[in-house]
XYZ file of C-alpha atoms in Angstrom:
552
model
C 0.000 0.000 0.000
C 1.388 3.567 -0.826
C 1.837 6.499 1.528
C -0.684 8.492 -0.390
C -3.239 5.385 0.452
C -2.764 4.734 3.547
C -5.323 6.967 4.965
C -9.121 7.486 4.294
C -11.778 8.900 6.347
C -13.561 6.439 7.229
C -14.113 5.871 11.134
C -12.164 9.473 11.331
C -13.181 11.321 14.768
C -13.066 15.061 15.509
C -10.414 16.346 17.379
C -10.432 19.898 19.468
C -8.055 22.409 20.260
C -8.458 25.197 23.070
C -6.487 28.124 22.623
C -6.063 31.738 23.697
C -4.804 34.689 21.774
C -3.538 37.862 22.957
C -4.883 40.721 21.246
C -3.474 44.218 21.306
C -5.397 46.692 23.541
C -7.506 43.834 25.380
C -7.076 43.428 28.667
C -8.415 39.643 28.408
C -6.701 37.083 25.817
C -9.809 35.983 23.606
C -10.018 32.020 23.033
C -11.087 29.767 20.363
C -11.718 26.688 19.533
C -10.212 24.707 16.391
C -12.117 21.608 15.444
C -10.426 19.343 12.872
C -10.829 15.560 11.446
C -7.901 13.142 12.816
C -7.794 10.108 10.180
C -8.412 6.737 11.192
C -5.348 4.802 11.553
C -5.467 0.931 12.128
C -3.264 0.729 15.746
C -0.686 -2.343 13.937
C -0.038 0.650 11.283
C 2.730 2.615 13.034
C 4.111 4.611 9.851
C 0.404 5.751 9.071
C -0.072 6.777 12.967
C 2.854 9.150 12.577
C 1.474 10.171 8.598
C -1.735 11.354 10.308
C -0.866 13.053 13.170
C 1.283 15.327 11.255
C -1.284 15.442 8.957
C -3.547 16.920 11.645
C -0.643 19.097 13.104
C 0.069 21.073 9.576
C -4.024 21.546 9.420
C -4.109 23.156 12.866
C -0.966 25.041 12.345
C -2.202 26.591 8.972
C -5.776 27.715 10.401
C -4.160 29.174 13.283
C -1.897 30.782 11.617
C -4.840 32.674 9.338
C -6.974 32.977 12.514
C -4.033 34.887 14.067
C -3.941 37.280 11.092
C -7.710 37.623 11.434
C -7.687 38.319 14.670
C -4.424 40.601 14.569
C -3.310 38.306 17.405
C 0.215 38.967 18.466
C 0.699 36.455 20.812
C -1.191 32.520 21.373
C -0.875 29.123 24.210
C -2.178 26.453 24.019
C -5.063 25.634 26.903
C -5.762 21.978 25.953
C -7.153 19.632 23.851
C -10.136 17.647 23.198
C -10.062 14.007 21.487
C -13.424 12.471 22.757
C -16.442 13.022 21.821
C -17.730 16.298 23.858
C -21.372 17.171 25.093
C -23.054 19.727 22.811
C -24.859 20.067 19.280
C -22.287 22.994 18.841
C -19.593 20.920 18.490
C -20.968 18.723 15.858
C -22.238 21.927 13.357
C -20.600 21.582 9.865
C -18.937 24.611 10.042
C -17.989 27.428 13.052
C -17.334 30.760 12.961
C -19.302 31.711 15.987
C -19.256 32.137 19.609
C -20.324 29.169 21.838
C -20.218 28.921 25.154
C -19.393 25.538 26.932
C -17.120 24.109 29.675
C -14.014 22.224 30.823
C -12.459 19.705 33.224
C -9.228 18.898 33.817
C -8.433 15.211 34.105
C -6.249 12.724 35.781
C -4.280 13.110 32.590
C -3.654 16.322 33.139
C -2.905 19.524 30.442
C -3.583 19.811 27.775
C -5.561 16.822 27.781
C -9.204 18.026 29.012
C -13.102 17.024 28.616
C -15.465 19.597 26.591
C -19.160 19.622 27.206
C -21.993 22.567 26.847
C -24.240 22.967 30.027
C -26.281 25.598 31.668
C -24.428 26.069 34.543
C -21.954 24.567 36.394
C -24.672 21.752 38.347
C -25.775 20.453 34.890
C -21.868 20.169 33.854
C -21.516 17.798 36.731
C -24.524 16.098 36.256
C -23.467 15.116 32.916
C -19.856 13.871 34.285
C -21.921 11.819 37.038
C -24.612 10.234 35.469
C -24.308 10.686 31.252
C -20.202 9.774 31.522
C -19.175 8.030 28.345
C -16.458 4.900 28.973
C -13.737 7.413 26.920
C -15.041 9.960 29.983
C -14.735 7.972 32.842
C -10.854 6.349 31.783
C -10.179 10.044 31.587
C -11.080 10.412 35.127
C -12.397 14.293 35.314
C -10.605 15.863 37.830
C -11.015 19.994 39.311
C -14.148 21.859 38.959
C -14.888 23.031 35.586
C -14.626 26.352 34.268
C -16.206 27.976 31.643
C -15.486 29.507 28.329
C -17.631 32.013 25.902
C -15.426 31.372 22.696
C -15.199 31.802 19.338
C -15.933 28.436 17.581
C -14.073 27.588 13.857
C -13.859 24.201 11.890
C -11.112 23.720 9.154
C -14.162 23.706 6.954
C -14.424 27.191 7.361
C -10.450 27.497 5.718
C -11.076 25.294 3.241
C -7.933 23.485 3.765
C -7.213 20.537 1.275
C -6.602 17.265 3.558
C -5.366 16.184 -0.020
C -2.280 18.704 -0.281
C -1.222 18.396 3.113
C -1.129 14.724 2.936
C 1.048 14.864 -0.228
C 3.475 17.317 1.485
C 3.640 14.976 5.001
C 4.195 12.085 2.755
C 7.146 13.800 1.061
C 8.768 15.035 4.545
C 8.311 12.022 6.004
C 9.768 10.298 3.102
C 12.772 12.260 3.532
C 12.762 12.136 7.584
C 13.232 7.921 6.884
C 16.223 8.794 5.509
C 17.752 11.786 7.001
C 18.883 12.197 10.839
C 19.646 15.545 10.343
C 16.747 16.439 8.752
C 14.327 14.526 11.811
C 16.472 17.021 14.135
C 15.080 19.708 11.938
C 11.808 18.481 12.124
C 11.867 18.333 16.084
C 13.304 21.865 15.919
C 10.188 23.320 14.536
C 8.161 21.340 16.500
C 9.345 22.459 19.665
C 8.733 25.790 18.988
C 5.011 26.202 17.667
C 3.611 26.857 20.201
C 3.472 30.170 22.673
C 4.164 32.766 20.358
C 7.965 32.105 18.888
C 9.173 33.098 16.104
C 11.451 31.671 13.326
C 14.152 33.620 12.264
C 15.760 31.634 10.047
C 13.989 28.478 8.693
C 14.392 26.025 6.232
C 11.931 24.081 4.048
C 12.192 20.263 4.784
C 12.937 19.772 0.969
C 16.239 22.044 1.628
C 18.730 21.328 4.176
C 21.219 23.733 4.169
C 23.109 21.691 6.738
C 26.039 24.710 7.049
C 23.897 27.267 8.100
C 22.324 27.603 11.878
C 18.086 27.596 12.183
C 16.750 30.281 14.488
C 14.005 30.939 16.686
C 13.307 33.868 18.984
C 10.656 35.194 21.794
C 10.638 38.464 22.500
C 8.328 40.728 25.220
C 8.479 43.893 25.987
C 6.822 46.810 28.738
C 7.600 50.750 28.828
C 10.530 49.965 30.993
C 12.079 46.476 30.163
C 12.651 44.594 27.265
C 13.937 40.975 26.661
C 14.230 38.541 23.749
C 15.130 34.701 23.960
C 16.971 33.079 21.013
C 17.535 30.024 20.494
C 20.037 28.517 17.596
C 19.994 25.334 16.501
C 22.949 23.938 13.812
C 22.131 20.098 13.188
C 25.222 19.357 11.626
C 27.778 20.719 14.243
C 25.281 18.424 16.641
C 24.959 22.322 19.025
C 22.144 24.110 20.360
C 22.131 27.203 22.595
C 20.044 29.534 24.266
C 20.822 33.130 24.489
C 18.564 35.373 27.256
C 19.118 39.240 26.568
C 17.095 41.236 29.041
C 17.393 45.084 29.133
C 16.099 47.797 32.083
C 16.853 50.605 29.699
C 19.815 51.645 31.488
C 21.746 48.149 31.823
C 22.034 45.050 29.480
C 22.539 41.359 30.695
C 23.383 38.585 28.176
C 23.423 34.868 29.165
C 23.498 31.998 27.150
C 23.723 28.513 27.391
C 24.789 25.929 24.813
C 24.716 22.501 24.793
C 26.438 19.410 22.647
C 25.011 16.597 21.704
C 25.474 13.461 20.197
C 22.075 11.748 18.665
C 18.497 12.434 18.438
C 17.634 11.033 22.297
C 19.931 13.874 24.116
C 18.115 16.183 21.449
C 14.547 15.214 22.538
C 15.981 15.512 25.744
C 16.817 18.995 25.778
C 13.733 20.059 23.983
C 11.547 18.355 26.204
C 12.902 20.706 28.724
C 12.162 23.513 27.304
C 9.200 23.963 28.770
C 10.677 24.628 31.610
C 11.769 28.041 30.894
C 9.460 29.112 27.938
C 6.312 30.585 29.325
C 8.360 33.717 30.421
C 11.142 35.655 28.811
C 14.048 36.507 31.833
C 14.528 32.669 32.098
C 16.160 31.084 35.130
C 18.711 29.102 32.144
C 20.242 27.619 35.682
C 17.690 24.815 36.255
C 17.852 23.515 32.126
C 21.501 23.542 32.597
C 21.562 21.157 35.876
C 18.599 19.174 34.234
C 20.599 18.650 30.990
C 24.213 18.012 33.127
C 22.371 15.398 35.316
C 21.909 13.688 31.322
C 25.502 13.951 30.648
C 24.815 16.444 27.615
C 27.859 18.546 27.868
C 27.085 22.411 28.066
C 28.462 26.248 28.509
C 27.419 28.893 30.366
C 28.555 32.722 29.439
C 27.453 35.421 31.125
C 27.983 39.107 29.637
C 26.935 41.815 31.951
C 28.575 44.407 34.061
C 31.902 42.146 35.247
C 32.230 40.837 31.632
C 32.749 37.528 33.278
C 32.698 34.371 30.973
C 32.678 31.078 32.835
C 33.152 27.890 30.575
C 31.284 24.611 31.927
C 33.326 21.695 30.428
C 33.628 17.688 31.516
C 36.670 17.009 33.654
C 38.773 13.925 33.189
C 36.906 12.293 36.312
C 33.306 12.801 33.963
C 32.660 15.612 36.807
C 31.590 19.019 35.877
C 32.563 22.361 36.488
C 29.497 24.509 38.638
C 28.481 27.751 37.961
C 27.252 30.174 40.275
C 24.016 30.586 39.272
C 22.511 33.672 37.487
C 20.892 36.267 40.188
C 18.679 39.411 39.422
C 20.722 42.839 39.028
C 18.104 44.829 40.577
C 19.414 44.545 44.241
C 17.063 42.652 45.490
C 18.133 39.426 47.261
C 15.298 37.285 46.406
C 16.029 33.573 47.926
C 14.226 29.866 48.204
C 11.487 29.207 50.148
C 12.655 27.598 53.664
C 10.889 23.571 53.952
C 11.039 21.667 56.629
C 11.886 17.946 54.942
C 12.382 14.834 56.481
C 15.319 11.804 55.944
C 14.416 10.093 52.603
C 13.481 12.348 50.393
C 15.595 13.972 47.056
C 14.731 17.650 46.147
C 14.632 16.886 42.057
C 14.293 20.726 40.912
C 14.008 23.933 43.428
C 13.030 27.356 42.005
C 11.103 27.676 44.697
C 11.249 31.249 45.645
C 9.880 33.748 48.246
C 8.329 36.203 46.585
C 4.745 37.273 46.534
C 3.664 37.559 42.693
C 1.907 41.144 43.445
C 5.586 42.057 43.876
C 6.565 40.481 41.141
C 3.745 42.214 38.581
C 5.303 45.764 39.949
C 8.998 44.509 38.678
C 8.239 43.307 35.124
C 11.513 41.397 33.742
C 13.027 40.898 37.246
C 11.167 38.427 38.723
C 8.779 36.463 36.564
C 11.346 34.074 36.194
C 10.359 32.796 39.690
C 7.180 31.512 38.141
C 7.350 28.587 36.142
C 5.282 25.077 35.351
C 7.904 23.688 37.205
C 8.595 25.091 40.670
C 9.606 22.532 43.236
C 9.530 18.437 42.735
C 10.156 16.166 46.020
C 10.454 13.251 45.325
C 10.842 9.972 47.931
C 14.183 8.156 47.664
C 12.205 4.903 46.910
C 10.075 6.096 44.125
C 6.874 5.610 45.738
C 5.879 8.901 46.344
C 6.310 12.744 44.839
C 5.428 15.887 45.272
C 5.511 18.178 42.630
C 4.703 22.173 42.635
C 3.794 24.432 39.861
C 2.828 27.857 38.945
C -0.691 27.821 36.292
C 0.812 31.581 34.509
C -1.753 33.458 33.368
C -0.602 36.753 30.981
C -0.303 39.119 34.067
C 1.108 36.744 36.600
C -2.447 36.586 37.519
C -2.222 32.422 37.980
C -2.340 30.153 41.077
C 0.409 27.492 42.395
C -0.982 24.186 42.194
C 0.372 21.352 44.531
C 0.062 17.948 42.900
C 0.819 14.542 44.769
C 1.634 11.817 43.001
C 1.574 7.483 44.057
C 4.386 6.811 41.644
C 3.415 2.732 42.294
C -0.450 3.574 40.459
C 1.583 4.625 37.584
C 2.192 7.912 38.967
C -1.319 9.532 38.794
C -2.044 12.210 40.871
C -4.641 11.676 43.528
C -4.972 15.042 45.641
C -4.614 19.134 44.063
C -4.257 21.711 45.828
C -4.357 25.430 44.623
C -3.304 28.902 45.789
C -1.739 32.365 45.083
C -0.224 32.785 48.606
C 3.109 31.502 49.472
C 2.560 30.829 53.288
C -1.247 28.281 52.032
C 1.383 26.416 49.561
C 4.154 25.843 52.076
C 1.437 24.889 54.865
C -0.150 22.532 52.546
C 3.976 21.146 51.470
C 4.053 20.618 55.098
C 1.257 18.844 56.243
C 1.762 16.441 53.052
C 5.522 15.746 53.744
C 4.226 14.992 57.832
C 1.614 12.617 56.540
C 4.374 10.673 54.315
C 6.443 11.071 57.279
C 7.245 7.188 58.380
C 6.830 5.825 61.922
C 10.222 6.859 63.617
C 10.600 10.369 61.724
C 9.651 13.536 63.319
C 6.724 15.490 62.137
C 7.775 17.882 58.688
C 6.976 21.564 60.290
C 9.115 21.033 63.719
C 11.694 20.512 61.722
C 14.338 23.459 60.688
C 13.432 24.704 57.480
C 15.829 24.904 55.276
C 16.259 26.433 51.638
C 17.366 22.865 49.960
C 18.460 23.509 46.152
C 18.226 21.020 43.443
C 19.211 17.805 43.589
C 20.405 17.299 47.477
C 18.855 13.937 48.658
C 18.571 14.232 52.311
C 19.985 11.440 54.049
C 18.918 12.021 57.941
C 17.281 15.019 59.629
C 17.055 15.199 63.307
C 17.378 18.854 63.559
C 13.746 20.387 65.415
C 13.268 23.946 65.726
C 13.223 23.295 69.526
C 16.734 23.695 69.647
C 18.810 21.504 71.787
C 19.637 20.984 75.263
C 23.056 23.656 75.718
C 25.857 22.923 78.482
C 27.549 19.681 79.584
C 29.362 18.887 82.668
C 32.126 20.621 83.532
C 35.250 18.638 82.326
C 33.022 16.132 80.918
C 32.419 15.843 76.830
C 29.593 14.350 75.715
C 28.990 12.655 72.214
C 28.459 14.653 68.955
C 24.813 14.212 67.776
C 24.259 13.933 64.191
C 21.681 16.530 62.755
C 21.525 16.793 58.740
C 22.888 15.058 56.459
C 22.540 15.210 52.603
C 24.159 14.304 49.662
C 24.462 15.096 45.787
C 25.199 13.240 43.037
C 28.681 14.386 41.296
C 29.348 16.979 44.350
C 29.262 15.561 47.824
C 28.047 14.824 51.369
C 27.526 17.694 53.897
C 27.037 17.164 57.335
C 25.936 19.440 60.586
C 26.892 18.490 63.984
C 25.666 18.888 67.566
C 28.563 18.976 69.545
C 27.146 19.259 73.174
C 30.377 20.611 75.230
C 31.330 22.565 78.056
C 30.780 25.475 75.488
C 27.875 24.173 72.956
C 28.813 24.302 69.248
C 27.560 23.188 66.065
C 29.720 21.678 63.298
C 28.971 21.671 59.660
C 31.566 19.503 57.300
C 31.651 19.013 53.442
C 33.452 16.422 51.944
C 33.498 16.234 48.231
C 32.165 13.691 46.268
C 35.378 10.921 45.535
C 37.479 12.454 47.167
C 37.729 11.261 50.733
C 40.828 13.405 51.831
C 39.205 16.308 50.431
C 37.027 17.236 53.902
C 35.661 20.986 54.903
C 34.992 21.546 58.589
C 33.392 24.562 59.957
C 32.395 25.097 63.807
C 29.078 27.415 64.899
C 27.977 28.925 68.236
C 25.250 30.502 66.501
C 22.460 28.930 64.307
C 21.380 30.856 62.520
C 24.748 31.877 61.318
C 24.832 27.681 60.391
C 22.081 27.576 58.512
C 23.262 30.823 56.102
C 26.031 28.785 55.461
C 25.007 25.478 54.916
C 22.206 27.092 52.849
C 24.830 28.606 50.499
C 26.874 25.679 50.338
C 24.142 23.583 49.239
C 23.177 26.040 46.258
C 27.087 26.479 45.285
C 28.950 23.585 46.350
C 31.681 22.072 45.259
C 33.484 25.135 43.574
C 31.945 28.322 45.634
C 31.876 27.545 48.892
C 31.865 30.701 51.678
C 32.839 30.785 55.048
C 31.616 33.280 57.563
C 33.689 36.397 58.070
């Protein structure tokens, strides 16, 4: 059977797609709906599977990309998608080109997969979930309340788009992908940046792989006193990508960028998977991609080009170790620094941008801060598996979202079983809390009468004895008692640090590092005050091996 062939429409199903665009002058972004026809595939008939969802991918990207000229749109994300059948005569007319109104729930499969359905109000929507739930509904497993949408409604009937051309033009660039690596890393390239209003700057056609010359795509945003534009370059055949953040106050410029090398297409769709870590907002935090991408043995750079001129150069050492960078901070003065958790032994802080800063601060200092807020916030994760925690911010155009606290049983295949939603700091880390004292296991103490501490990414935290009730100060005279153990963690590639009790005549604390494979290689630091400890230990965690500061 030939390419061209392999796809009719018969048992075809509608598929939906929820987006919002930002129009120039509104205050609100303005969402529509874009229905199109997904071929039937047989499921033994892998090559046509991939043949028609790219098929249904160049349909939606060519009626979005007239609707955003309609529309004079200058910016679009995705909200989700729709792929069973939804509730609603609207959603069945032969063409659109209006404005319905109708709702959505979020399910156990989270974004962007999502249930549509048209109600009256927000009892009949669950109504219909309860009692009228088809069996594609209920595997879906609505989760969150619904919300509803008043949205302008098109069908690719309306854009007369020939199913017949773009089948003829997937078939040829799938042809070629068969045979080309480079050009499947091309094809991931564009991909990867579709959605959330990038642009190319310099793009190829499939049918013309200029393999010597570097693909572009940039974001840029901008207010009345702060500009910033993210570019990413991609050059298949040197096997490089790299992301350059310029961000400018109007009065100073800051230029970081981040490159990384890889070898084959798996550390590729590696990289761009993470992506969205960093994408929904301009003055990117590069810092967690670069640990994320290190931790996959992807060798990177890191340049930064402000005020010092300093370049630092991240390369593998001959022990497969890395080189740390002090991470990028703001230049605006303010010291803005993790939020402090109280975490028990047994647990491995994955990912912590976890930051204490209220976003009504942030909206007041656009381009400084809305880094902070990102999909992916905090993930705890138990050191057995069985458990995780993972923390997000839902961004909304003016910082106007919610952080949404998601646990996870990573032994039912990792679904979620409990949300929990809020725009203040002090409900998120109350609810982190409670959650973490509930995991706690028999012997451990309870998660808030323990010390908080501001744990960065990666530490796995070994033991932690250390309550906020201090300890008993003073021993005998003449007499020493034993050291008691308080904290310890440990990272992968960097080392094992350690605080002390040390219970003397004249009470101290004692905080050691010892870097990772090298045993002779021990740091050892002694404390009379606490809180002086903890600022240290705190900074050694977020710097260690290569910056580490001592008091004074």
């Amino acid at each position: 059977m030939s390419e061209e062939t392999m796809i009719d429409n018969y048992g075809s199903y509608n598929f939906y797609c929820l987006y919002e665009l930002k129009i120039p002058g509104a205050i609100y972004p303005r969402p529509v709906i874009i229905r199109l026809l997904y071929p039937h595939i047989s499921n033994n008939n892998l090559k046509g599977q991939d043949l028609a969802e790219t098929i249904v991918e160049n349909k939606r990207d060519e009626i979005l990309s007239r609707i955003l000229q309609e529309q004079k749109a200058s910016w679009y994300r995705l909200v989700g998608y729709c792929e069973c059948s939804p509730e609603g005569d609207d959603f069945y007319e032969e063409t659109g080109k209006v404005w319905i109104d109708f709702w959505t729930f979020e399910t156990k499969n989270y974004r962007p997969w999502m249930i549509f359905l048209q109600a009256a109000d927000q009892e009949e929507a669950y109504g219909i979930i309860q009692e009228d739930c088809n069996e594609d509904w209920r595997n879906m497993e609505p989760i969150c309340s619904p919300v509803k949408w008043h949205t302008w409604y098109v069908t690719e009937a309306d854009y007369q788009i020939s199913s017949e051309s773009v089948k003829k033009q997937c078939v040829k660039w799938l042809t070629m992908a068969a045979n080309s690596t480079v050009f499947t890393m091309n094809y991931q390239f564009y991909n990867a940046f579709l959605e959330d209003g990038w642009q190319f700057e310099q793009i190829y056609q499939y049918h013309d792989l200029l393999l010597d010359n570097p693909m572009k795509a940039f974001y840029e945003e901008k207010s009345s006193s702060w500009q910033g534009k993210l570019q990413v370059t991609f050059h298949p055949k040197k096997r490089h990508i790299s992301f350059t953040s310029i961000t400018n106050n109007l009065t100073y410029e800051n230029v970081v960028e981040v490159g990384f090398d890889f070898s084959n297409i798996e550390e590729l769709e590696t990289i761009f998977v993470n992506i969205t870590y960093f994408r929904k907002v301009l003055n990117y935090d590069l810092t967690g991609l670069l640990l994320r991408m290190l931790d996959e043995g992807i060798a990177a750079y890191w340049e930064v080009d402000g005020k010092s001129e300093e370049k630092i150069v991240m390369e593998k050492l001959p022990d497969h170790r890395y080189e740390r960078i002090v991470p990028f901070e703001p230049t605006s003065g303010n010291t803005i620094r993790k939020v402090s958790l109280g975490i028990p032994s047994g647990y491995k802080v994955v990912w912590n941008t976890f930051c204490d800063i209220q976003p009504e601060f942030a909206r007041k200092h656009p381009g400084n801060y809305e880094k902070y807020f990102t999909e992916d916030t905090l993930f705890i994760q138990k050191m057995d598996g069985s458990k995780s925690l993972d923390l997000g911010w839902s961004i909304d155009l003016d910082l106007s979202g919610k952080y949404q606290v998601c646990l996870k049983n990573n032994a039912d295949e990792g679904e979620a079983y409990h949300e929990y939603q809020s725009d203040d700091i002090l409900n998120i880390v109350e609810e982190i809390q409670m959650t973490l004292s509930l995991w706690k296991e028999k012997d451990e103490p309870e998660a808030n009468s323990l010390v908080p501490l501001r744990i960065a990414t990666g530490w796995e935290i070994h033991y932690n004895q250390w309550y906020k009730t201090g300890r008993q100060f003073g021993g005998s005279s003449g007499e020493e008692a034993p050291s008691q153990l308080l904290f310890q963690a440990e990272k992968h590639k960097v080392g094992c640090i350690t605080v002390y009790y040390k219970d003397r005549q004249v009470p101290f604390y004692e905080l050691k590092f010892q870097e990772d494979d090298m045993e002779n290689r021990i740091i050892g630091l002694e404390f009379h005050e606490e809180e002086e400890l903890i600022s240290v230990l705190e900074d050694w965690m977020e710097h260690a091996p290569n910056r580490l500061s001592f008091p004074g």
